[in-house]
PDB file of N, CA and C in Angstrom:
ATOM      1  N   MET A   1     115.930  90.766  98.026  1.00  0.00           N
ATOM      2  CA  MET A   1     115.170  91.490  99.029  1.00  0.00           C
ATOM      3  C   MET A   1     116.041  92.597  99.541  1.00  0.00           C
ATOM      4  N   TYR A   2     115.319  93.762  99.926  1.00  0.00           N
ATOM      5  CA  TYR A   2     116.019  94.922 100.522  1.00  0.00           C
ATOM      6  C   TYR A   2     115.151  95.325 101.771  1.00  0.00           C
ATOM      7  N   LEU A   3     115.838  95.538 102.868  1.00  0.00           N
ATOM      8  CA  LEU A   3     115.143  95.861 104.103  1.00  0.00           C
ATOM      9  C   LEU A   3     115.527  97.337 104.467  1.00  0.00           C
ATOM     10  N   ALA A   4     114.538  98.170 104.652  1.00  0.00           N
ATOM     11  CA  ALA A   4     114.769  99.581 105.017  1.00  0.00           C
ATOM     12  C   ALA A   4     114.259  99.792 106.473  1.00  0.00           C
ATOM     13  N   MET A   5     115.018 100.402 107.307  1.00  0.00           N
ATOM     14  CA  MET A   5     114.625 100.498 108.698  1.00  0.00           C
ATOM     15  C   MET A   5     115.035 101.822 109.218  1.00  0.00           C
ATOM     16  N   ASN A   6     114.105 102.465 109.950  1.00  0.00           N
ATOM     17  CA  ASN A   6     114.407 103.721 110.718  1.00  0.00           C
ATOM     18  C   ASN A   6     114.192 103.375 112.202  1.00  0.00           C
ATOM     19  N   ARG A   7     115.224 103.773 112.940  1.00  0.00           N
ATOM     20  CA  ARG A   7     115.124 103.531 114.401  1.00  0.00           C
ATOM     21  C   ARG A   7     114.850 104.828 115.078  1.00  0.00           C
ATOM     22  N   PHE A   8     114.010 104.792 116.141  1.00  0.00           N
ATOM     23  CA  PHE A   8     113.557 105.948 116.848  1.00  0.00           C
ATOM     24  C   PHE A   8     113.806 105.677 118.382  1.00  0.00           C
ATOM     25  N   THR A   9     114.351 106.651 119.111  1.00  0.00           N
ATOM     26  CA  THR A   9     114.539 106.603 120.533  1.00  0.00           C
ATOM     27  C   THR A   9     113.495 107.549 121.111  1.00  0.00           C
ATOM     28  N   VAL A  10     112.494 106.952 121.892  1.00  0.00           N
ATOM     29  CA  VAL A  10     111.354 107.675 122.437  1.00  0.00           C
ATOM     30  C   VAL A  10     111.292 107.666 123.897  1.00  0.00           C
ATOM     31  N   PRO A  11     111.323 108.880 124.544  1.00  0.00           N
ATOM     32  CA  PRO A  11     111.169 108.883 125.974  1.00  0.00           C
ATOM     33  C   PRO A  11     109.891 108.152 126.389  1.00  0.00           C
ATOM     34  N   LEU A  12     109.833 107.607 127.503  1.00  0.00           N
ATOM     35  CA  LEU A  12     108.686 106.785 128.005  1.00  0.00           C
ATOM     36  C   LEU A  12     107.416 107.639 128.050  1.00  0.00           C
ATOM     37  N   GLU A  13     107.491 108.888 128.417  1.00  0.00           N
ATOM     38  CA  GLU A  13     106.310 109.752 128.490  1.00  0.00           C
ATOM     39  C   GLU A  13     105.683 110.066 127.221  1.00  0.00           C
ATOM     40  N   ASN A  14     106.438 109.801 126.027  1.00  0.00           N
ATOM     41  CA  ASN A  14     105.864 109.955 124.732  1.00  0.00           C
ATOM     42  C   ASN A  14     105.469 108.743 124.026  1.00  0.00           C
ATOM     43  N   ALA A  15     105.753 107.556 124.629  1.00  0.00           N
ATOM     44  CA  ALA A  15     105.550 106.352 123.976  1.00  0.00           C
ATOM     45  C   ALA A  15     104.141 106.088 123.479  1.00  0.00           C
ATOM     46  N   ALA A  16     103.061 106.338 124.335  1.00  0.00           N
ATOM     47  CA  ALA A  16     101.700 106.144 123.894  1.00  0.00           C
ATOM     48  C   ALA A  16     101.316 106.934 122.802  1.00  0.00           C
ATOM     49  N   GLU A  17     101.757 108.178 122.786  1.00  0.00           N
ATOM     50  CA  GLU A  17     101.329 109.152 121.679  1.00  0.00           C
ATOM     51  C   GLU A  17     102.116 108.810 120.403  1.00  0.00           C
ATOM     52  N   PHE A  18     103.382 108.334 120.580  1.00  0.00           N
ATOM     53  CA  PHE A  18     104.161 107.921 119.377  1.00  0.00           C
ATOM     54  C   PHE A  18     103.564 106.665 118.771  1.00  0.00           C
ATOM     55  N   GLU A  19     103.118 105.752 119.498  1.00  0.00           N
ATOM     56  CA  GLU A  19     102.490 104.523 119.027  1.00  0.00           C
ATOM     57  C   GLU A  19     101.140 104.907 118.304  1.00  0.00           C
ATOM     58  N   GLU A  20     100.327 105.742 118.947  1.00  0.00           N
ATOM     59  CA  GLU A  20      99.074 106.153 118.330  1.00  0.00           C
ATOM     60  C   GLU A  20      99.288 106.819 116.993  1.00  0.00           C
ATOM     61  N   LEU A  21     100.276 107.735 116.957  1.00  0.00           N
ATOM     62  CA  LEU A  21     100.578 108.321 115.606  1.00  0.00           C
ATOM     63  C   LEU A  21     100.810 107.342 114.552  1.00  0.00           C
ATOM     64  N   TRP A  22     101.591 106.297 114.829  1.00  0.00           N
ATOM     65  CA  TRP A  22     101.910 105.317 113.852  1.00  0.00           C
ATOM     66  C   TRP A  22     100.647 104.487 113.529  1.00  0.00           C
ATOM     67  N   LEU A  23     100.069 104.014 114.554  1.00  0.00           N
ATOM     68  CA  LEU A  23      98.852 103.199 114.375  1.00  0.00           C
ATOM     69  C   LEU A  23      97.701 103.757 113.655  1.00  0.00           C
ATOM     70  N   SER A  24      97.547 105.087 113.740  1.00  0.00           N
ATOM     71  CA  SER A  24      96.484 105.760 112.997  1.00  0.00           C
ATOM     72  C   SER A  24      96.883 106.320 111.682  1.00  0.00           C
ATOM     73  N   ARG A  25      98.136 106.167 111.235  1.00  0.00           N
ATOM     74  CA  ARG A  25      98.541 106.705 109.903  1.00  0.00           C
ATOM     75  C   ARG A  25      97.885 105.910 108.798  1.00  0.00           C
ATOM     76  N   GLU A  26      97.553 106.608 107.755  1.00  0.00           N
ATOM     77  CA  GLU A  26      97.073 105.935 106.549  1.00  0.00           C
ATOM     78  C   GLU A  26      98.275 105.488 105.705  1.00  0.00           C
ATOM     79  N   SER A  27      98.315 104.279 105.397  1.00  0.00           N
ATOM     80  CA  SER A  27      99.465 103.747 104.659  1.00  0.00           C
ATOM     81  C   SER A  27      98.955 103.272 103.274  1.00  0.00           C
ATOM     82  N   ARG A  28      99.728 103.549 102.250  1.00  0.00           N
ATOM     83  CA  ARG A  28      99.423 103.031 100.906  1.00  0.00           C
ATOM     84  C   ARG A  28     100.587 102.206 100.381  1.00  0.00           C
ATOM     85  N   LEU A  29     101.429 101.833 101.356  1.00  0.00           N
ATOM     86  CA  LEU A  29     102.620 101.020 100.869  1.00  0.00           C
ATOM     87  C   LEU A  29     102.226  99.771 100.089  1.00  0.00           C
ATOM     88  N   ASN A  30     101.124  99.155 100.503  1.00  0.00           N
ATOM     89  CA  ASN A  30     100.755  97.941  99.800  1.00  0.00           C
ATOM     90  C   ASN A  30     100.269  98.130  98.349  1.00  0.00           C
ATOM     91  N   GLU A  31     100.115  99.379  97.873  1.00  0.00           N
ATOM     92  CA  GLU A  31      99.803  99.736  96.475  1.00  0.00           C
ATOM     93  C   GLU A  31     101.070  99.863  95.613  1.00  0.00           C
ATOM     94  N   LEU A  32     102.227  99.877  96.247  1.00  0.00           N
ATOM     95  CA  LEU A  32     103.531 100.196  95.461  1.00  0.00           C
ATOM     96  C   LEU A  32     104.178  98.933  94.931  1.00  0.00           C
ATOM     97  N   ASP A  33     104.673  99.208  93.697  1.00  0.00           N
ATOM     98  CA  ASP A  33     105.501  98.020  93.080  1.00  0.00           C
ATOM     99  C   ASP A  33     106.699  97.734  94.013  1.00  0.00           C
ATOM    100  N   GLY A  34     106.876  96.448  94.125  1.00  0.00           N
ATOM    101  CA  GLY A  34     108.059  95.963  94.879  1.00  0.00           C
ATOM    102  C   GLY A  34     107.964  95.882  96.374  1.00  0.00           C
ATOM    103  N   PHE A  35     106.874  96.454  96.892  1.00  0.00           N
ATOM    104  CA  PHE A  35     106.596  96.426  98.379  1.00  0.00           C
ATOM    105  C   PHE A  35     106.221  94.963  98.804  1.00  0.00           C
ATOM    106  N   VAL A  36     106.833  94.515  99.976  1.00  0.00           N
ATOM    107  CA  VAL A  36     106.576  93.212 100.466  1.00  0.00           C
ATOM    108  C   VAL A  36     105.902  93.261 101.831  1.00  0.00           C
ATOM    109  N   ALA A  37     106.433  93.996 102.762  1.00  0.00           N
ATOM    110  CA  ALA A  37     105.854  94.060 104.103  1.00  0.00           C
ATOM    111  C   ALA A  37     106.202  95.257 104.878  1.00  0.00           C
ATOM    112  N   PHE A  38     105.522  95.589 105.869  1.00  0.00           N
ATOM    113  CA  PHE A  38     105.899  96.664 106.882  1.00  0.00           C
ATOM    114  C   PHE A  38     105.622  96.128 108.269  1.00  0.00           C
ATOM    115  N   HIS A  39     106.516  96.559 109.234  1.00  0.00           N
ATOM    116  CA  HIS A  39     106.318  96.234 110.568  1.00  0.00           C
ATOM    117  C   HIS A  39     106.797  97.398 111.360  1.00  0.00           C
ATOM    118  N   MET A  40     106.045  97.800 112.394  1.00  0.00           N
ATOM    119  CA  MET A  40     106.537  98.825 113.378  1.00  0.00           C
ATOM    120  C   MET A  40     106.860  98.013 114.597  1.00  0.00           C
ATOM    121  N   LEU A  41     108.122  98.082 115.045  1.00  0.00           N
ATOM    122  CA  LEU A  41     108.654  97.238 116.046  1.00  0.00           C
ATOM    123  C   LEU A  41     108.911  98.039 117.360  1.00  0.00           C
ATOM    124  N   LYS A  42     108.509  97.473 118.450  1.00  0.00           N
ATOM    125  CA  LYS A  42     108.791  98.101 119.796  1.00  0.00           C
ATOM    126  C   LYS A  42     109.868  97.330 120.492  1.00  0.00           C
ATOM    127  N   GLY A  43     110.919  98.019 120.752  1.00  0.00           N
ATOM    128  CA  GLY A  43     112.075  97.353 121.374  1.00  0.00           C
ATOM    129  C   GLY A  43     112.203  97.501 122.841  1.00  0.00           C
ATOM    130  N   PRO A  44     113.350  97.278 123.415  1.00  0.00           N
ATOM    131  CA  PRO A  44     113.591  97.350 124.876  1.00  0.00           C
ATOM    132  C   PRO A  44     113.567  98.764 125.439  1.00  0.00           C
ATOM    133  N   GLU A  45     113.290  98.869 126.701  1.00  0.00           N
ATOM    134  CA  GLU A  45     113.348 100.122 127.413  1.00  0.00           C
ATOM    135  C   GLU A  45     114.781 100.141 128.131  1.00  0.00           C
ATOM    136  N   GLU A  46     115.344 101.352 128.032  1.00  0.00           N
ATOM    137  CA  GLU A  46     116.636 101.547 128.660  1.00  0.00           C
ATOM    138  C   GLU A  46     116.704 103.006 129.059  1.00  0.00           C
ATOM    139  N   ASP A  47     117.037 103.269 130.373  1.00  0.00           N
ATOM    140  CA  ASP A  47     117.235 104.616 130.912  1.00  0.00           C
ATOM    141  C   ASP A  47     116.021 105.570 130.574  1.00  0.00           C
ATOM    142  N   GLY A  48     114.741 105.014 130.765  1.00  0.00           N
ATOM    143  CA  GLY A  48     113.552 105.883 130.542  1.00  0.00           C
ATOM    144  C   GLY A  48     113.256 106.079 129.098  1.00  0.00           C
ATOM    145  N   LYS A  49     113.797 105.367 128.144  1.00  0.00           N
ATOM    146  CA  LYS A  49     113.575 105.567 126.739  1.00  0.00           C
ATOM    147  C   LYS A  49     113.167 104.116 126.113  1.00  0.00           C
ATOM    148  N   LEU A  50     112.443 104.188 125.119  1.00  0.00           N
ATOM    149  CA  LEU A  50     112.087 102.979 124.317  1.00  0.00           C
ATOM    150  C   LEU A  50     112.673 103.074 122.902  1.00  0.00           C
ATOM    151  N   LEU A  51     113.105 101.986 122.429  1.00  0.00           N
ATOM    152  CA  LEU A  51     113.557 101.855 121.017  1.00  0.00           C
ATOM    153  C   LEU A  51     112.467 101.342 120.194  1.00  0.00           C
ATOM    154  N   TYR A  52     112.180 102.033 119.034  1.00  0.00           N
ATOM    155  CA  TYR A  52     111.259 101.574 118.045  1.00  0.00           C
ATOM    156  C   TYR A  52     111.971 101.572 116.709  1.00  0.00           C
ATOM    157  N   ALA A  53     111.457 100.641 115.736  1.00  0.00           N
ATOM    158  CA  ALA A  53     112.003 100.534 114.426  1.00  0.00           C
ATOM    159  C   ALA A  53     110.897 100.340 113.457  1.00  0.00           C
ATOM    160  N   SER A  54     110.796 101.242 112.456  1.00  0.00           N
ATOM    161  CA  SER A  54     109.934 101.015 111.408  1.00  0.00           C
ATOM    162  C   SER A  54     110.682 100.164 110.303  1.00  0.00           C
ATOM    163  N   HIS A  55     110.106  99.096 109.802  1.00  0.00           N
ATOM    164  CA  HIS A  55     110.840  98.095 109.008  1.00  0.00           C
ATOM    165  C   HIS A  55     109.984  97.750 107.814  1.00  0.00           C
ATOM    166  N   THR A  56     110.550  98.130 106.628  1.00  0.00           N
ATOM    167  CA  THR A  56     109.809  97.785 105.346  1.00  0.00           C
ATOM    168  C   THR A  56     110.682  96.814 104.565  1.00  0.00           C
ATOM    169  N   VAL A  57     110.102  95.906 103.948  1.00  0.00           N
ATOM    170  CA  VAL A  57     110.734  94.860 103.110  1.00  0.00           C
ATOM    171  C   VAL A  57     110.321  95.168 101.628  1.00  0.00           C
ATOM    172  N   TRP A  58     111.267  95.226 100.796  1.00  0.00           N
ATOM    173  CA  TRP A  58     111.070  95.484  99.321  1.00  0.00           C
ATOM    174  C   TRP A  58     111.668  94.394  98.585  1.00  0.00           C
ATOM    175  N   GLU A  59     111.171  94.190  97.335  1.00  0.00           N
ATOM    176  CA  GLU A  59     111.800  93.128  96.501  1.00  0.00           C
ATOM    177  C   GLU A  59     113.179  93.493  96.105  1.00  0.00           C
ATOM    178  N   THR A  60     113.570  94.800  95.895  1.00  0.00           N
ATOM    179  CA  THR A  60     114.845  95.197  95.562  1.00  0.00           C
ATOM    180  C   THR A  60     115.121  96.620  96.138  1.00  0.00           C
ATOM    181  N   GLU A  61     116.418  96.945  96.176  1.00  0.00           N
ATOM    182  CA  GLU A  61     116.700  98.319  96.572  1.00  0.00           C
ATOM    183  C   GLU A  61     116.196  99.401  95.656  1.00  0.00           C
ATOM    184  N   ASP A  62     116.093  99.118  94.375  1.00  0.00           N
ATOM    185  CA  ASP A  62     115.654  99.964  93.418  1.00  0.00           C
ATOM    186  C   ASP A  62     114.120 100.247  93.640  1.00  0.00           C
ATOM    187  N   HIS A  63     113.335  99.301  94.030  1.00  0.00           N
ATOM    188  CA  HIS A  63     111.987  99.512  94.400  1.00  0.00           C
ATOM    189  C   HIS A  63     111.913 100.528  95.573  1.00  0.00           C
ATOM    190  N   PHE A  64     112.702 100.335  96.614  1.00  0.00           N
ATOM    191  CA  PHE A  64     112.685 101.262  97.713  1.00  0.00           C
ATOM    192  C   PHE A  64     113.113 102.619  97.298  1.00  0.00           C
ATOM    193  N   ARG A  65     114.166 102.738  96.491  1.00  0.00           N
ATOM    194  CA  ARG A  65     114.554 104.114  96.034  1.00  0.00           C
ATOM    195  C   ARG A  65     113.553 104.800  95.254  1.00  0.00           C
ATOM    196  N   ALA A  66     112.857 104.063  94.359  1.00  0.00           N
ATOM    197  CA  ALA A  66     111.691 104.591  93.566  1.00  0.00           C
ATOM    198  C   ALA A  66     110.629 105.132  94.504  1.00  0.00           C
ATOM    199  N   TRP A  67     110.289 104.448  95.570  1.00  0.00           N
ATOM    200  CA  TRP A  67     109.302 104.907  96.503  1.00  0.00           C
ATOM    201  C   TRP A  67     109.729 106.190  97.145  1.00  0.00           C
ATOM    202  N   THR A  68     111.026 106.342  97.504  1.00  0.00           N
ATOM    203  CA  THR A  68     111.517 107.554  98.227  1.00  0.00           C
ATOM    204  C   THR A  68     111.518 108.754  97.257  1.00  0.00           C
ATOM    205  N   LYS A  69     111.400 108.530  95.949  1.00  0.00           N
ATOM    206  CA  LYS A  69     111.285 109.660  94.985  1.00  0.00           C
ATOM    207  C   LYS A  69     109.820 109.865  94.495  1.00  0.00           C
ATOM    208  N   SER A  70     108.890 109.190  95.074  1.00  0.00           N
ATOM    209  CA  SER A  70     107.550 109.178  94.488  1.00  0.00           C
ATOM    210  C   SER A  70     106.592 110.230  95.218  1.00  0.00           C
ATOM    211  N   ASP A  71     105.559 110.431  94.577  1.00  0.00           N
ATOM    212  CA  ASP A  71     104.470 111.334  95.156  1.00  0.00           C
ATOM    213  C   ASP A  71     103.900 110.719  96.425  1.00  0.00           C
ATOM    214  N   ALA A  72     103.806 109.386  96.404  1.00  0.00           N
ATOM    215  CA  ALA A  72     103.262 108.647  97.544  1.00  0.00           C
ATOM    216  C   ALA A  72     104.204 108.855  98.763  1.00  0.00           C
ATOM    217  N   PHE A  73     105.497 108.876  98.538  1.00  0.00           N
ATOM    218  CA  PHE A  73     106.484 109.136  99.700  1.00  0.00           C
ATOM    219  C   PHE A  73     106.223 110.580 100.184  1.00  0.00           C
ATOM    220  N   ARG A  74     106.228 111.534  99.290  1.00  0.00           N
ATOM    221  CA  ARG A  74     106.010 112.898  99.678  1.00  0.00           C
ATOM    222  C   ARG A  74     104.717 113.117 100.520  1.00  0.00           C
ATOM    223  N   ALA A  75     103.658 112.470  99.962  1.00  0.00           N
ATOM    224  CA  ALA A  75     102.377 112.596 100.611  1.00  0.00           C
ATOM    225  C   ALA A  75     102.373 111.904 102.071  1.00  0.00           C
ATOM    226  N   SER A  76     103.073 110.755 102.234  1.00  0.00           N
ATOM    227  CA  SER A  76     103.050 110.136 103.439  1.00  0.00           C
ATOM    228  C   SER A  76     103.912 110.828 104.469  1.00  0.00           C
ATOM    229  N   HIS A  77     104.838 111.725 104.033  1.00  0.00           N
ATOM    230  CA  HIS A  77     105.683 112.520 104.941  1.00  0.00           C
ATOM    231  C   HIS A  77     105.336 113.893 105.079  1.00  0.00           C
ATOM    232  N   ALA A  78     104.303 114.324 104.335  1.00  0.00           N
ATOM    233  CA  ALA A  78     104.003 115.745 104.259  1.00  0.00           C
ATOM    234  C   ALA A  78     103.657 116.385 105.630  1.00  0.00           C
ATOM    235  N   ARG A  79     103.076 115.672 106.540  1.00  0.00           N
ATOM    236  CA  ARG A  79     102.694 116.217 107.839  1.00  0.00           C
ATOM    237  C   ARG A  79     103.712 115.978 108.951  1.00  0.00           C
ATOM    238  N   ALA A  80     104.799 115.411 108.583  1.00  0.00           N
ATOM    239  CA  ALA A  80     105.864 115.047 109.549  1.00  0.00           C
ATOM    240  C   ALA A  80     106.218 116.178 110.410  1.00  0.00           C
ATOM    241  N   GLY A  81     106.378 117.359 109.872  1.00  0.00           N
ATOM    242  CA  GLY A  81     106.841 118.514 110.656  1.00  0.00           C
ATOM    243  C   GLY A  81     105.743 119.215 111.433  1.00  0.00           C
ATOM    244  N   GLN A  82     104.447 118.747 111.171  1.00  0.00           N
ATOM    245  CA  GLN A  82     103.319 119.418 111.797  1.00  0.00           C
ATOM    246  C   GLN A  82     102.955 118.859 113.159  1.00  0.00           C
ATOM    247  N   THR A  83     103.406 117.671 113.463  1.00  0.00           N
ATOM    248  CA  THR A  83     103.131 117.022 114.768  1.00  0.00           C
ATOM    249  C   THR A  83     104.288 117.288 115.705  1.00  0.00           C
ATOM    250  N   ARG A  84     103.971 117.206 117.009  1.00  0.00           N
ATOM    251  CA  ARG A  84     104.886 117.440 118.085  1.00  0.00           C
ATOM    252  C   ARG A  84     105.960 116.340 117.889  1.00  0.00           C
ATOM    253  N   LYS A  85     107.227 116.666 118.055  1.00  0.00           N
ATOM    254  CA  LYS A  85     108.329 115.766 117.888  1.00  0.00           C
ATOM    255  C   LYS A  85     108.319 114.775 119.148  1.00  0.00           C
ATOM    256  N   LEU A  86     108.122 113.549 118.930  1.00  0.00           N
ATOM    257  CA  LEU A  86     107.987 112.615 120.010  1.00  0.00           C
ATOM    258  C   LEU A  86     109.220 111.761 120.301  1.00  0.00           C
ATOM    259  N   HIS A  87     110.141 111.834 119.382  1.00  0.00           N
ATOM    260  CA  HIS A  87     111.385 111.075 119.590  1.00  0.00           C
ATOM    261  C   HIS A  87     112.563 112.009 119.669  1.00  0.00           C
ATOM    262  N   GLU A  88     113.680 111.422 120.148  1.00  0.00           N
ATOM    263  CA  GLU A  88     114.915 112.218 120.319  1.00  0.00           C
ATOM    264  C   GLU A  88     115.717 112.148 118.983  1.00  0.00           C
ATOM    265  N   GLY A  89     116.282 113.325 118.609  1.00  0.00           N
ATOM    266  CA  GLY A  89     117.139 113.343 117.388  1.00  0.00           C
ATOM    267  C   GLY A  89     116.390 112.927 116.211  1.00  0.00           C
ATOM    268  N   ALA A  90     117.123 112.680 115.133  1.00  0.00           N
ATOM    269  CA  ALA A  90     116.632 112.331 113.846  1.00  0.00           C
ATOM    270  C   ALA A  90     116.481 110.822 113.832  1.00  0.00           C
ATOM    271  N   PRO A  91     115.562 110.238 113.123  1.00  0.00           N
ATOM    272  CA  PRO A  91     115.435 108.766 112.996  1.00  0.00           C
ATOM    273  C   PRO A  91     116.787 108.235 112.375  1.00  0.00           C
ATOM    274  N   ARG A  92     117.207 107.108 112.774  1.00  0.00           N
ATOM    275  CA  ARG A  92     118.435 106.508 112.289  1.00  0.00           C
ATOM    276  C   ARG A  92     118.070 105.505 111.175  1.00  0.00           C
ATOM    277  N   PHE A  93     118.429 105.834 109.924  1.00  0.00           N
ATOM    278  CA  PHE A  93     118.099 104.946 108.788  1.00  0.00           C
ATOM    279  C   PHE A  93     119.158 103.892 108.686  1.00  0.00           C
ATOM    280  N   GLU A  94     118.722 102.684 108.355  1.00  0.00           N
ATOM    281  CA  GLU A  94     119.611 101.523 108.037  1.00  0.00           C
ATOM    282  C   GLU A  94     118.955 100.807 106.881  1.00  0.00           C
ATOM    283  N   GLY A  95     119.783 100.530 105.871  1.00  0.00           N
ATOM    284  CA  GLY A  95     119.317  99.650 104.693  1.00  0.00           C
ATOM    285  C   GLY A  95     120.165  98.464 104.639  1.00  0.00           C
ATOM    286  N   PHE A  96     119.511  97.345 104.254  1.00  0.00           N
ATOM    287  CA  PHE A  96     120.207  96.042 104.201  1.00  0.00           C
ATOM    288  C   PHE A  96     119.783  95.298 102.942  1.00  0.00           C
ATOM    289  N   LYS A  97     120.763  94.690 102.238  1.00  0.00           N
ATOM    290  CA  LYS A  97     120.400  93.778 101.107  1.00  0.00           C
ATOM    291  C   LYS A  97     120.494  92.400 101.704  1.00  0.00           C
ATOM    292  N   SER A  98     119.527  91.560 101.298  1.00  0.00           N
ATOM    293  CA  SER A  98     119.532  90.185 101.750  1.00  0.00           C
ATOM    294  C   SER A  98     120.683  89.369 101.017  1.00  0.00           C
ATOM    295  N   ILE A  99     121.355  88.583 101.797  1.00  0.00           N
ATOM    296  CA  ILE A  99     122.286  87.661 101.263  1.00  0.00           C
ATOM    297  C   ILE A  99     121.824  86.230 101.504  1.00  0.00           C
ATOM    298  N   GLN A 100     120.881  86.015 102.307  1.00  0.00           N
ATOM    299  CA  GLN A 100     120.315  84.721 102.510  1.00  0.00           C
ATOM    300  C   GLN A 100     118.897  84.814 103.006  1.00  0.00           C
ATOM    301  N   SER A 101     118.021  83.942 102.546  1.00  0.00           N
ATOM    302  CA  SER A 101     116.689  83.985 103.027  1.00  0.00           C
ATOM    303  C   SER A 101     116.212  82.546 103.308  1.00  0.00           C
ATOM    304  N   ILE A 102     115.634  82.260 104.484  1.00  0.00           N
ATOM    305  CA  ILE A 102     115.107  80.943 104.787  1.00  0.00           C
ATOM    306  C   ILE A 102     113.657  81.220 105.320  1.00  0.00           C
ATOM    307  N   ALA A 103     112.736  80.540 104.690  1.00  0.00           N
ATOM    308  CA  ALA A 103     111.273  80.585 105.102  1.00  0.00           C
ATOM    309  C   ALA A 103     110.739  79.379 105.765  1.00  0.00           C
ATOM    310  N   ALA A 104     109.696  79.475 106.491  1.00  0.00           N
ATOM    311  CA  ALA A 104     109.103  78.377 107.174  1.00  0.00           C
ATOM    312  C   ALA A 104     108.469  77.429 106.047  1.00  0.00           C
ATOM    313  N   LEU A 105     108.474  76.207 106.287  1.00  0.00           N
ATOM    314  CA  LEU A 105     107.808  75.279 105.429  1.00  0.00           C
ATOM    315  C   LEU A 105     106.409  75.384 105.565  1.00  0.00           C
ATOM    316  N   GLN A 106     105.660  75.339 104.365  1.00  0.00           N
ATOM    317  CA  GLN A 106     104.187  75.411 104.435  1.00  0.00           C
ATOM    318  C   GLN A 106     103.724  73.968 104.537  1.00  0.00           C
ATOM    319  N   PRO A 107     102.657  73.743 105.378  1.00  0.00           N
ATOM    320  CA  PRO A 107     102.124  72.351 105.478  1.00  0.00           C
ATOM    321  C   PRO A 107     101.473  71.926 104.123  1.00  0.00           C
ATOM    322  N   ALA A 108     101.562  70.711 103.923  1.00  0.00           N
ATOM    323  CA  ALA A 108     100.998  70.184 102.601  1.00  0.00           C
ATOM    324  C   ALA A 108      99.574  70.073 102.582  1.00  0.00           C
TER     325      ALA A 108
END
């Protein structure tokens, strides 16, 4: 498993618009080979800012890298510069390879 995450620092006054931008986005991630899950996470508030993280899970890092070089990736990011910038600085990317995985037991 490979987890790809971008962290965003968003001023409180931009939080509602930032969330709406994400919630209204058309996603085709579920059509991609190796894609497992996506979560947009809302974190704590500190000093008038909220922390958000977009979190995708892939079967392998190679699946993630293939997506970043695909037409689907370019299409999903094509309008990124056309909307008002709602977060501070650049998103902070973090990638993680799984070294252990524990899942909940499924009832029989």
